Each structure stands twice: as C-alpha cells, then as structure tokens.
Amino acid sequence: MLRICEVRRWKIAAAESLTGGLLADAFVRIPGASAVMLGSAVTYDIHAKASVLGVDRDLLEREGAVHPEVARQMAAATARLYAQPAYDGRIVGLSTTGVAGPGPDGDKPAGLVYIGVSMPGSGGVGGDGRRTIARELHLDGTREQVRRLTVLSVLETVLAMLDDPTHDGGDAGAVR
C-alpha cells in the first residue's frame, strides 16, 4: 500500500482511538514509510475528537464516539489536519473508533468498531471532492486481538479502495 501511495504521490495520515497508535505503527515499521506516512493523531478521549479533529460535538454528545459518522468525520478531519500546500489534497485519511473490550461500553458491545477512510477522488461526504466512507466491524477476541484486527481491516479496506475506485469499503456488515 505504501508503494501504491508513493507512486500516486499520495500521503497517509491517521486519527486513532481504540488502536492508540497501532495503525501508525503498522506503517512506520516498514523501511521507507516516511516517504508516505505523515503522522497519526491519537484522539482517545471524546473531547479530543472534537477539539483536535473537529468532530461534531453534538454528534459526539448524542451518539458517543462509537458511530459511523464519527469515523467518517475523523478520517476526513485527519486529511485536513495534515494538509500542506505541497500535498495538493493528495492525503488519505484513516480513522479507527470502537470498543476494544474486554466488556461493553454502555450499550456498545465489545468488538463493535468503525473504521473510516477518506481518499482523494470524487463523491463521499461533504461534497469536498473526497471519497469518504465508514465501515462497521463486529470483531471477536481479546482487547489486543480486536485492536490488531481493526488495523488489518483498515489496511484491507484501503487496498480494496486503491484497487477499485468504485469500491465502498465493504458491505458495512459483520467482519469476524
């Protein structure tokens, strides 16, 4: 994926909640990642999602952090957060939010995760020329397994979207 982005002159930025830096680690452990990877904002706290990323406060108060629109907004916001004139809008924004467990968070069960991807292109949320999607996951396993499976799902989703410009990130159904 890094090579595809490098060829397209795209950059990658992430906004992480339940993965707490694990997604960024999946990229930066690869030699040469600095040619593509810009950074990752770990916004674990719900207020940080609003103040750092600009996720809608009313949405967060109404739905909480574990919601598909929160994942979409996080992904689009991280692309804006790391934007520089030299990148000319060529930033892939990624996000993770959910419940890693071991137990539920209120009415949200452990393993309920939303990932977001915001890519340069057409369509998507906001009419900003980006393709921004959220995907719902239902993951089984320990807290660490849920976090790792989330990272894997983000990578698989981005690869599918890079390979097929019409791909919407999956069926928003259960992933186990």
Short mmCIF file of C-alpha atoms in Angstrom, two decimals:
data_model
loop_
_atom_site.label_atom_id
_atom_site.label_comp_id
_atom_site.label_asym_id
_atom_site.label_seq_id
_atom_site.Cartn_x
_atom_site.Cartn_y
_atom_site.Cartn_z
CA MET A 1 0.00 0.00 0.00
CA LEU A 2 2.84 2.41 0.78
CA ARG A 3 4.31 1.81 -2.67
CA ILE A 4 0.95 2.47 -4.40
CA CYS A 5 0.57 5.72 -2.48
CA GLU A 6 4.16 6.72 -3.25
CA VAL A 7 3.63 6.17 -6.99
CA ARG A 8 0.43 8.26 -6.86
CA ARG A 9 2.22 10.87 -4.75
CA TRP A 10 -0.38 10.39 -2.01
CA LYS A 11 0.33 10.74 1.67
CA ILE A 12 -1.27 8.88 4.61
CA ALA A 13 -2.47 10.34 7.91
CA ALA A 14 -4.48 8.67 10.66
CA ALA A 15 -6.76 9.56 13.54
CA GLU A 16 -6.80 6.72 16.03
CA SER A 17 -8.93 5.99 19.04
CA LEU A 18 -9.13 2.32 20.04
CA THR A 19 -5.93 1.45 18.15
CA GLY A 20 -3.95 4.08 20.08
CA GLY A 21 -1.06 4.33 17.59
CA LEU A 22 -1.09 0.72 16.39
CA LEU A 23 -2.24 1.75 12.92
CA ALA A 24 0.62 4.23 12.57
CA ASP A 25 2.99 1.54 13.81
CA ALA A 26 1.84 -0.79 11.02
CA PHE A 27 3.14 1.77 8.53
CA VAL A 28 6.25 3.16 10.22
CA ARG A 29 7.74 -0.26 10.91
CA ILE A 30 8.27 -0.54 7.13
CA PRO A 31 11.55 0.99 5.88
CA GLY A 32 10.85 3.99 3.67
CA ALA A 33 7.45 4.72 5.22
CA SER A 34 8.47 8.33 5.78
CA ALA A 35 8.03 8.96 2.04
CA VAL A 36 4.27 8.48 2.54
CA MET A 37 3.27 8.45 6.22
CA LEU A 38 2.63 11.91 7.68
CA GLY A 39 1.50 11.06 11.19
CA SER A 40 -1.25 9.89 13.46
CA ALA A 41 -3.34 11.82 15.95
CA VAL A 42 -4.32 9.56 18.85
CA THR A 43 -7.59 11.07 19.98
CA TYR A 44 -8.64 8.52 22.56
CA ASP A 45 -10.72 10.98 24.58
CA ILE A 46 -14.11 12.03 23.19
CA HIS A 47 -13.32 15.71 23.80
CA ALA A 48 -10.05 15.38 21.86
CA LYS A 49 -12.01 14.11 18.88
CA ALA A 50 -13.90 17.41 18.92
CA SER A 51 -11.12 19.83 19.89
CA VAL A 52 -8.21 18.34 17.92
CA LEU A 53 -10.01 16.89 14.90
CA GLY A 54 -13.16 19.00 14.81
CA VAL A 55 -15.62 16.10 15.01
CA ASP A 56 -19.11 17.50 15.55
CA ARG A 57 -19.64 17.96 19.31
CA ASP A 58 -23.41 17.47 19.05
CA LEU A 59 -22.88 14.18 17.24
CA LEU A 60 -20.44 13.03 19.93
CA GLU A 61 -22.84 14.00 22.72
CA ARG A 62 -25.81 12.36 21.00
CA GLU A 63 -24.20 9.16 19.69
CA GLY A 64 -20.89 8.82 21.52
CA ALA A 65 -17.58 8.09 19.84
CA VAL A 66 -18.58 4.67 18.50
CA HIS A 67 -20.60 5.66 15.46
CA PRO A 68 -20.06 5.51 11.67
CA GLU A 69 -20.36 9.27 11.18
CA VAL A 70 -17.71 9.82 13.85
CA ALA A 71 -15.36 7.50 11.92
CA ARG A 72 -16.11 9.38 8.67
CA GLN A 73 -15.50 12.76 10.27
CA MET A 74 -12.29 11.56 11.92
CA ALA A 75 -10.94 10.27 8.58
CA ALA A 76 -11.79 13.46 6.69
CA ALA A 77 -10.51 15.63 9.54
CA THR A 78 -7.13 13.92 9.69
CA ALA A 79 -6.65 14.55 5.99
CA ARG A 80 -7.30 18.26 6.65
CA LEU A 81 -5.18 18.28 9.82
CA TYR A 82 -2.08 17.10 7.96
CA ALA A 83 -2.74 19.07 4.77
CA GLN A 84 0.07 21.17 3.32
CA PRO A 85 0.03 23.13 0.05
CA ALA A 86 2.69 20.82 -1.39
CA TYR A 87 0.39 17.79 -0.98
CA ASP A 88 -2.38 19.40 -3.07
CA GLY A 89 -5.19 17.41 -1.41
CA ARG A 90 -3.47 14.06 -2.00
CA ILE A 91 -3.85 12.78 1.57
CA VAL A 92 -5.52 9.51 2.52
CA GLY A 93 -7.15 10.00 5.92
CA LEU A 94 -7.74 6.90 8.06
CA SER A 95 -9.60 6.50 11.35
CA THR A 96 -10.46 3.94 14.00
CA THR A 97 -13.06 4.18 16.74
CA GLY A 98 -14.84 1.50 18.70
CA VAL A 99 -14.94 -0.74 21.74
CA ALA A 100 -11.89 -2.98 22.12
CA GLY A 101 -13.22 -4.59 25.30
CA PRO A 102 -12.94 -6.62 27.36
CA GLY A 103 -16.52 -5.57 28.15
CA PRO A 104 -19.10 -3.31 26.56
CA ASP A 105 -19.05 0.48 26.69
CA GLY A 106 -22.59 1.40 27.70
CA ASP A 107 -24.88 -0.05 25.06
CA LYS A 108 -22.00 -0.69 22.60
CA PRO A 109 -20.69 -4.27 22.72
CA ALA A 110 -17.02 -5.17 22.81
CA GLY A 111 -15.80 -5.70 19.25
CA LEU A 112 -18.05 -3.04 17.68
CA VAL A 113 -15.66 -0.94 15.62
CA TYR A 114 -15.97 1.68 12.91
CA ILE A 115 -13.14 2.47 10.54
CA GLY A 116 -13.06 5.46 8.25
CA VAL A 117 -11.21 6.10 5.01
CA SER A 118 -11.12 9.45 3.20
CA MET A 119 -9.39 9.38 -0.18
CA PRO A 120 -8.72 11.91 -2.87
CA GLY A 121 -11.33 11.41 -5.55
CA SER A 122 -14.96 12.11 -6.24
CA GLY A 123 -18.06 11.57 -4.16
CA GLY A 124 -18.19 10.98 -0.47
CA VAL A 125 -19.36 13.03 2.46
CA GLY A 126 -19.31 16.80 2.30
CA GLY A 127 -19.02 17.37 -1.44
CA ASP A 128 -15.34 18.23 -1.00
CA GLY A 129 -14.11 16.07 -3.86
CA ARG A 130 -13.08 13.27 -1.49
CA ARG A 131 -14.43 9.76 -1.22
CA THR A 132 -15.09 9.21 2.48
CA ILE A 133 -16.56 6.01 3.85
CA ALA A 134 -17.09 4.28 7.16
CA ARG A 135 -17.18 0.55 7.66
CA GLU A 136 -18.74 -1.27 10.60
CA LEU A 137 -16.89 -4.25 12.07
CA HIS A 138 -18.00 -6.83 14.60
CA LEU A 139 -14.80 -8.41 15.88
CA ASP A 140 -14.26 -11.27 18.29
CA GLY A 141 -11.30 -11.79 20.56
CA THR A 142 -9.33 -10.23 23.35
CA ARG A 143 -8.78 -6.49 23.56
CA GLU A 144 -5.44 -6.82 21.79
CA GLN A 145 -6.92 -9.07 19.08
CA VAL A 146 -9.71 -6.57 18.40
CA ARG A 147 -7.16 -3.76 18.08
CA ARG A 148 -4.97 -5.78 15.70
CA LEU A 149 -7.93 -6.97 13.62
CA THR A 150 -9.03 -3.35 13.34
CA VAL A 151 -5.66 -2.36 11.87
CA LEU A 152 -5.81 -5.29 9.46
CA SER A 153 -9.32 -4.28 8.37
CA VAL A 154 -8.19 -0.70 7.70
CA LEU A 155 -5.31 -1.93 5.56
CA GLU A 156 -7.56 -4.36 3.63
CA THR A 157 -10.18 -1.67 3.07
CA VAL A 158 -7.66 0.86 1.78
CA LEU A 159 -6.09 -1.71 -0.55
CA ALA A 160 -9.52 -2.63 -1.94
CA MET A 161 -10.34 1.05 -2.49
CA LEU A 162 -6.98 1.68 -4.18
CA ASP A 163 -7.52 -1.28 -6.50
CA ASP A 164 -11.12 -0.37 -7.35
CA PRO A 165 -12.07 3.32 -7.41
CA THR A 166 -15.77 2.41 -7.09
CA HIS A 167 -15.22 0.20 -4.01
CA ASP A 168 -17.14 1.47 -0.99
CA GLY A 169 -15.06 -0.21 1.70
CA GLY A 170 -17.19 -3.27 2.17
CA ASP A 171 -20.77 -4.10 2.91
CA ALA A 172 -20.77 -2.39 6.33
CA GLY A 173 -21.68 -5.79 7.68
CA ALA A 174 -20.12 -8.10 10.20
CA VAL A 175 -16.46 -8.95 9.94
CA ARG A 176 -15.18 -11.77 12.11
#
